[in-house]
Tab-separated table of C-alpha atoms in Angstrom:
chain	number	residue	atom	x	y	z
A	1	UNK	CA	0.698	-13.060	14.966
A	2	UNK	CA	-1.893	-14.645	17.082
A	3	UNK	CA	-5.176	-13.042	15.981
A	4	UNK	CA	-6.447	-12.571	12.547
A	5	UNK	CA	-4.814	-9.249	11.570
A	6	UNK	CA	-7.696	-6.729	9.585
A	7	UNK	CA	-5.588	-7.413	6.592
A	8	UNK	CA	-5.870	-10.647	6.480
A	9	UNK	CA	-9.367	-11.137	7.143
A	10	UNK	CA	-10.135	-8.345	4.183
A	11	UNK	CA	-7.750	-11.171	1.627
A	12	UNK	CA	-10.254	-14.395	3.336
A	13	UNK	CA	-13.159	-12.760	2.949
A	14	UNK	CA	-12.428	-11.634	-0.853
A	15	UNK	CA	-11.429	-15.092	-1.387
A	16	UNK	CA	-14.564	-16.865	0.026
A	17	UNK	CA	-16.232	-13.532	-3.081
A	18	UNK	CA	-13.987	-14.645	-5.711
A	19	UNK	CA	-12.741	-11.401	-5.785
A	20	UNK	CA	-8.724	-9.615	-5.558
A	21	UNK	CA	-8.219	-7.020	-3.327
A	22	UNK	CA	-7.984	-3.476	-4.717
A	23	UNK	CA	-5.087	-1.455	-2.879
A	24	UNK	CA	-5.286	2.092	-3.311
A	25	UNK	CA	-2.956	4.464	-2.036
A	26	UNK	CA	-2.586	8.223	-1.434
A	27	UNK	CA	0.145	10.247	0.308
A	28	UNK	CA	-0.968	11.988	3.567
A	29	UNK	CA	-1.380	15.505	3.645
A	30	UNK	CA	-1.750	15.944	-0.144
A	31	UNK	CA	-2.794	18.585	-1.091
A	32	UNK	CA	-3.609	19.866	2.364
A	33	UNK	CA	-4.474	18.082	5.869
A	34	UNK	CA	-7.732	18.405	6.301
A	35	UNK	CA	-8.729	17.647	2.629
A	36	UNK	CA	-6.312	14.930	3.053
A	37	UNK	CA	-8.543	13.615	5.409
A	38	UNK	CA	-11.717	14.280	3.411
A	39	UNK	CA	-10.420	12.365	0.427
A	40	UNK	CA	-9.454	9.347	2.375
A	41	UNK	CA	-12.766	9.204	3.529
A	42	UNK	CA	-14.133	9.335	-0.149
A	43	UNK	CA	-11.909	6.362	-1.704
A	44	UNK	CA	-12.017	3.686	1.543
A	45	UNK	CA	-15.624	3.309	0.500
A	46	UNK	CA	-14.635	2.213	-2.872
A	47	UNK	CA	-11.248	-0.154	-2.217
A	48	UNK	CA	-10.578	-2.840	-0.349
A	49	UNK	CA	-6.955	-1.734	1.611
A	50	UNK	CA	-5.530	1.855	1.521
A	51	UNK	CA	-1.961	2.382	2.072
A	52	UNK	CA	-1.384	6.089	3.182
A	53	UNK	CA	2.110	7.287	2.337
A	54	UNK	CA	3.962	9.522	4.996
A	55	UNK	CA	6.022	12.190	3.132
A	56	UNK	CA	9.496	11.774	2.832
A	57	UNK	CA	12.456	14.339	1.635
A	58	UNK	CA	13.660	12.039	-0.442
A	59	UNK	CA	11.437	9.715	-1.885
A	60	UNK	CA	13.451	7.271	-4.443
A	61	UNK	CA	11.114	4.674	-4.857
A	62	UNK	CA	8.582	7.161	-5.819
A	63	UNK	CA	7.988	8.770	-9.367
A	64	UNK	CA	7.072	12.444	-10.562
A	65	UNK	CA	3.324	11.990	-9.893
A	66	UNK	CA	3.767	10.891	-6.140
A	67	UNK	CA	6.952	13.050	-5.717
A	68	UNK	CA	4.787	15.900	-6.105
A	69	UNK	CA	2.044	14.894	-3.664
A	70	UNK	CA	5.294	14.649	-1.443
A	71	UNK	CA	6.071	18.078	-2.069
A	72	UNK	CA	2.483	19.787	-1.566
A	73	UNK	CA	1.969	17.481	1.653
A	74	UNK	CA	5.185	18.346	3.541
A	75	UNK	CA	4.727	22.228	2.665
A	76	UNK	CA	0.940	21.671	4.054
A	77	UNK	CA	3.137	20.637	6.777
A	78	UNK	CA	2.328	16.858	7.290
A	79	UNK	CA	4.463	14.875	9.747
A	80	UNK	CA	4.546	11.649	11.400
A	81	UNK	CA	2.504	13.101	14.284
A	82	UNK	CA	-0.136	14.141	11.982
A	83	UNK	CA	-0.405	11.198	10.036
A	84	UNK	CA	-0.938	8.756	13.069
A	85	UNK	CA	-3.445	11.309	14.508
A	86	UNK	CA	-5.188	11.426	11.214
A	87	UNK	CA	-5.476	7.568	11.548
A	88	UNK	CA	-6.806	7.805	14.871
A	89	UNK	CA	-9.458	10.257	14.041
A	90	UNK	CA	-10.787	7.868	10.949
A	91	UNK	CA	-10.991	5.225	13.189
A	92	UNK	CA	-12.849	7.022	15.501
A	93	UNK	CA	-15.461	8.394	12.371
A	94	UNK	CA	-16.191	4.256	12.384
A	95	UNK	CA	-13.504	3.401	8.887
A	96	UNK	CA	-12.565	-0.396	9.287
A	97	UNK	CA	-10.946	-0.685	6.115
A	98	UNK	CA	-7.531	-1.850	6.881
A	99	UNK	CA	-4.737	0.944	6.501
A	100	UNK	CA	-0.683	0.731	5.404
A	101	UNK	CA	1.791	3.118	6.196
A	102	UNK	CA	4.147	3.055	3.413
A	103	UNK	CA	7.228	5.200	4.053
A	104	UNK	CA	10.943	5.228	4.430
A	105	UNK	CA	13.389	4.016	7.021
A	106	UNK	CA	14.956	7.290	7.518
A	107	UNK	CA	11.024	8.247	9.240
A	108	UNK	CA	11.094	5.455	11.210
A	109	UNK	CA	14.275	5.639	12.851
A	110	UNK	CA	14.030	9.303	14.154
A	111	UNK	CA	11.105	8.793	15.785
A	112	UNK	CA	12.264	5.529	17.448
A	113	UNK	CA	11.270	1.993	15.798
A	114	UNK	CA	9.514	1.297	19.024
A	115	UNK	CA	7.406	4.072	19.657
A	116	UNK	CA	6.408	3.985	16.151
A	117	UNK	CA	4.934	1.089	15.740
A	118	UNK	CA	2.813	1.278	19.232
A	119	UNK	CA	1.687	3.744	17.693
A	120	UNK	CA	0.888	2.145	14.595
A	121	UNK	CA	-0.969	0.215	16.672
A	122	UNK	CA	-2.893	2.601	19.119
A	123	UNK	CA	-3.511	4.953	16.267
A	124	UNK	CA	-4.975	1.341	13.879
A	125	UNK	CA	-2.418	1.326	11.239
A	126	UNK	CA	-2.235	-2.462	10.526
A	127	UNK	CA	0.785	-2.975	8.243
A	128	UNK	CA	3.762	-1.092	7.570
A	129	UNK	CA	5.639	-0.996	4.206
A	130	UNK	CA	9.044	0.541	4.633
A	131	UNK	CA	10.304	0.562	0.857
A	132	UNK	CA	13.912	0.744	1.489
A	133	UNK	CA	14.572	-1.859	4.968
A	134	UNK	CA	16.264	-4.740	3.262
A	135	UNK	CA	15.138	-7.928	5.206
A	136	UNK	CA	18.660	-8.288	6.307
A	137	UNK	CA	18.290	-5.037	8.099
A	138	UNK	CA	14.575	-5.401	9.475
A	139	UNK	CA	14.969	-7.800	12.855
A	140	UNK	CA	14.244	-5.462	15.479
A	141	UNK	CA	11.580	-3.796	13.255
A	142	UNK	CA	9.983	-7.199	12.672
A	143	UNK	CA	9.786	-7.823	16.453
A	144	UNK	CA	8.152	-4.730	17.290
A	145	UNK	CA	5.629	-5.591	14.705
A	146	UNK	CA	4.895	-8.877	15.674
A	147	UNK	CA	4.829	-7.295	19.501
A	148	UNK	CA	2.045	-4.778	18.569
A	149	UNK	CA	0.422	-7.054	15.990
A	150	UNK	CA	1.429	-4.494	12.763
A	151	UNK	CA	1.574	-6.389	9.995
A	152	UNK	CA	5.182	-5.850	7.971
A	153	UNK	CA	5.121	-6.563	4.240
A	154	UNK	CA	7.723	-6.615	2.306
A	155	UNK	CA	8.437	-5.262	-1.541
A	156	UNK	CA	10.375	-7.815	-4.192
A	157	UNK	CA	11.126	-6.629	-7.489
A	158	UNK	CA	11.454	-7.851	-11.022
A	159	UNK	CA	15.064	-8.888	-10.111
A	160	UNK	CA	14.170	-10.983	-7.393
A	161	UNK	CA	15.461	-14.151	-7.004
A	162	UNK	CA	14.342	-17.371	-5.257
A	163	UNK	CA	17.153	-17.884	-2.902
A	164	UNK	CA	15.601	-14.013	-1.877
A	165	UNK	CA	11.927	-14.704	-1.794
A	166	UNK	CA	12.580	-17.699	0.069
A	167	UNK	CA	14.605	-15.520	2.797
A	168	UNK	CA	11.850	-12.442	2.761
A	169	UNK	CA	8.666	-15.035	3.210
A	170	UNK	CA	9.107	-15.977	6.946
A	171	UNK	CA	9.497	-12.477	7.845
A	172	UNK	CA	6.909	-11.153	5.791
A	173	UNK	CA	2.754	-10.928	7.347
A	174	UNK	CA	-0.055	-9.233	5.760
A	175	UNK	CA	0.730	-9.892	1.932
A	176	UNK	CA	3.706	-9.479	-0.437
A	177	UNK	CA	3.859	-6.592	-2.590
A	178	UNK	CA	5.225	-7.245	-6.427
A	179	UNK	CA	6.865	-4.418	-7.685
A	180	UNK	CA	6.300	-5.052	-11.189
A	181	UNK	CA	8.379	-2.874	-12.970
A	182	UNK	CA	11.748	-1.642	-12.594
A	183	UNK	CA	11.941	2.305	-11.821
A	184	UNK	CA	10.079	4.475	-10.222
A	185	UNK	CA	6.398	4.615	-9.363
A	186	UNK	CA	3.828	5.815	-12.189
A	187	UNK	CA	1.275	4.757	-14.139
A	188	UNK	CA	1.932	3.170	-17.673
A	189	UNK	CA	-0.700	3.206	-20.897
A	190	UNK	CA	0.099	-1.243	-21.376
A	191	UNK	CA	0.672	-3.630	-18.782
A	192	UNK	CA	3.580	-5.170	-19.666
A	193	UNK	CA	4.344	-9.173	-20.315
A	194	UNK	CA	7.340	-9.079	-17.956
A	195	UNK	CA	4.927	-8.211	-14.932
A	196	UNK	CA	2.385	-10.784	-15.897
A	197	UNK	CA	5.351	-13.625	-16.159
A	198	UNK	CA	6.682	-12.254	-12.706
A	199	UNK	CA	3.378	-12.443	-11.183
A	200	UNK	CA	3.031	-15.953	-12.155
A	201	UNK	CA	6.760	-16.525	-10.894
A	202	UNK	CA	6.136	-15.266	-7.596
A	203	UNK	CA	2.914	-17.273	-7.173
A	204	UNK	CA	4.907	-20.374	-7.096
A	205	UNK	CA	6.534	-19.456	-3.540
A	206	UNK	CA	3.740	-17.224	-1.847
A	207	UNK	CA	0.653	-19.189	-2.776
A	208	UNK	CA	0.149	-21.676	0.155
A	209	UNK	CA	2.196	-18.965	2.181
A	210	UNK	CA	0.605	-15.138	1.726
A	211	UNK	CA	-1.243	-12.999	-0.494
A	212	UNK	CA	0.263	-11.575	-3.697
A	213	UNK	CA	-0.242	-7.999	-4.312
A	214	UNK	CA	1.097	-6.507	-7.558
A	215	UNK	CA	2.033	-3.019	-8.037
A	216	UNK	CA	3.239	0.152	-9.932
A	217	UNK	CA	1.838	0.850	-13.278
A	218	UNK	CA	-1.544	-0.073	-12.960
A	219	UNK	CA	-3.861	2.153	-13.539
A	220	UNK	CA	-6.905	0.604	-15.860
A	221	UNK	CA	-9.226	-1.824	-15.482
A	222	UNK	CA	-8.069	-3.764	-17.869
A	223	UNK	CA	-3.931	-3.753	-15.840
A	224	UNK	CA	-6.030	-5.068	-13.099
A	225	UNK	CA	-7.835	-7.711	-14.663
A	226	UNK	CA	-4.984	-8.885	-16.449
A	227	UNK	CA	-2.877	-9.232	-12.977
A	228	UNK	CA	-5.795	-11.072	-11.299
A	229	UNK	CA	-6.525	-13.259	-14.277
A	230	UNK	CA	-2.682	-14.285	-13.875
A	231	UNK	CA	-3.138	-15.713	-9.968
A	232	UNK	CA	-2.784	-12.159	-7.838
A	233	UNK	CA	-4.596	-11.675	-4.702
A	234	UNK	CA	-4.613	-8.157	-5.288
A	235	UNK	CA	-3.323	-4.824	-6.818
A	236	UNK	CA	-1.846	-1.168	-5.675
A	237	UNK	CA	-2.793	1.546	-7.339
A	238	UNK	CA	-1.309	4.893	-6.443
A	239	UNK	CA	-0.020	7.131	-9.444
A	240	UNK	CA	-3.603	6.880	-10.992
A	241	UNK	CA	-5.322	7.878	-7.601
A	242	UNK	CA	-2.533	11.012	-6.990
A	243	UNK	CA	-3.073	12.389	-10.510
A	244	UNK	CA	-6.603	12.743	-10.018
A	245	UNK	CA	-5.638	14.831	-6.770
A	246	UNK	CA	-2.794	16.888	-8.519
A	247	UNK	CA	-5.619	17.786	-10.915
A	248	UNK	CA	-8.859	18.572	-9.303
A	249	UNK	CA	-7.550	19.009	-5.576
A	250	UNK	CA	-9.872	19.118	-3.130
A	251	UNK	CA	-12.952	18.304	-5.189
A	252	UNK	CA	-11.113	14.907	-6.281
A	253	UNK	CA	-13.520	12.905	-4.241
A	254	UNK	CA	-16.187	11.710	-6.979
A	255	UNK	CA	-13.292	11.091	-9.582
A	256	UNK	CA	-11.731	8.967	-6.633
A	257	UNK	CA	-14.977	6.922	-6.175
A	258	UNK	CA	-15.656	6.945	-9.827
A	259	UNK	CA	-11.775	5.307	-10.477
A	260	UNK	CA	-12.007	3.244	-7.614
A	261	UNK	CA	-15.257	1.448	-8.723
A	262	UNK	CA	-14.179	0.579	-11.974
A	263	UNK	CA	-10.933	-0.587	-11.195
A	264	UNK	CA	-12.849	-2.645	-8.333
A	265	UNK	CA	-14.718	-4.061	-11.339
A	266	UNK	CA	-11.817	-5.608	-12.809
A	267	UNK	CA	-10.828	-7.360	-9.296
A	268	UNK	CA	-13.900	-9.419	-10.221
A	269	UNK	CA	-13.007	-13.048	-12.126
């Protein structure tokens, strides 16, 4: 891309603080749209990157706890429509924290891979995740992104390999995002060796290259630290953030800020 993309200005300027990025994430429309909206407001104050899942019918990457938000936002009736136009109406409110669109192929295609990432781009969604586009799959994809400067990151897993990092990296923009479990989505009580030692695996490729964002599972402080400590330039948190929402609904917002903070505080090294 030609000019500094929001993302990765937020990753420079947390470098030049010492600090990891804290990527939160909430599915849009959960539990309804217009507290959808009011809760995204609440956590962008408190994290550094929000990806904003589009519900999906069938959601496999996803776990129970994000599953569910899937279910109450698609009978709140969230669409693709509404989730670009609830982008362009937090832009408009002033939000620059950068915002993902994580979501499914299936999404993309019907509504054209084109005309979904203009509007990506008109809308200011700056990177797409689409969890199951293998980069084998992704050309055209890639080259709208890189046409409407939307940043496209891609997922590895535990069972990556290098001969497949080394094929995802010059396709990838924005960061990388570590899945560091195998399953499903969901947070876990212990962050576990294995996604420590894959953290510090990946590192060796992406470091001079992109960002390094780890994900699933974390939901403490003390997850995020640990991931950080290890060499990340960031974490996602999701399951943590949709609990809190599946629980308290539409007056989630200070539990939000409250998690958010002190999850922030373990970005600090």
């Amino acid at each position: 891309m030609l000019k500094t993309s929001r993302i990765e200005a937020k990753f420079e300027e947390l470098k030049q603080k010492n600090e990891g990025a804290l990527i939160g994430y909430l599915t849009l429309g959960d539990p309804g749209i217009a507290t959808s909206e009011k809760l995204i407001k609440c956590l962008v104050e408190s994290v550094d990157i929000l990806e904003l899942g589009i519900p999906f019918t069938d959601p496999i990457a996803d776990g129970p706890t994000i599953q569910a938000a899937i279910d109450r936002a698609l009978r709140a009736g969230m669409n693709t429509d509404i989730a670009f136009e609830t982008v362009r109406k937090l832009r408009r409110g002033g939000i620059k924290t950068p915002f993902v669109f994580m979501t499914y192929y299936n999404i993309v295609l019907q509504y054209g891979e084109e005309r979904f990432v203009k509007r990506c781009g008109e809308a200011g969604v700056d990177g797409l995740i689409v969890c199951d586009l293998p980069v084998e799959e992704s050309k055209s994809l890639l080259e709208h992104c890189e046409k409407h400067g939307t940043d496209f990151i891609f997922l590895i897993a535990p069972t990556t390999n290098e001969e497949r990092l080394k094929k995802i990296l010059p396709s990838a923009s924005g960061f990388i995002y570590l899945v560091s479990l195998l399953g499903t989505t969901g947070a876990r009580e212990k962050l576990q060796k294995a996604a420590i030692e894959k953290t510090k695996w990946a590192l060796r490729y992406t470091q001079k290259k992109l960002p390094l964002a780890v994900g699933f599972g974390i939901s403490k402080k003390e997850h995020v630290r640990g991931i950080i400590s290890a060499g990340a330039q960031g974490v996602v948190v999701g399951s943590a953030f949709v609990s809190l929402i599946a629980e308290k609904k539409g007056e989630a917002c200070e539990e939000l800020r409250k998690l958010a903070r002190e999850l922030k505080e373990g970005t600090k090294i």
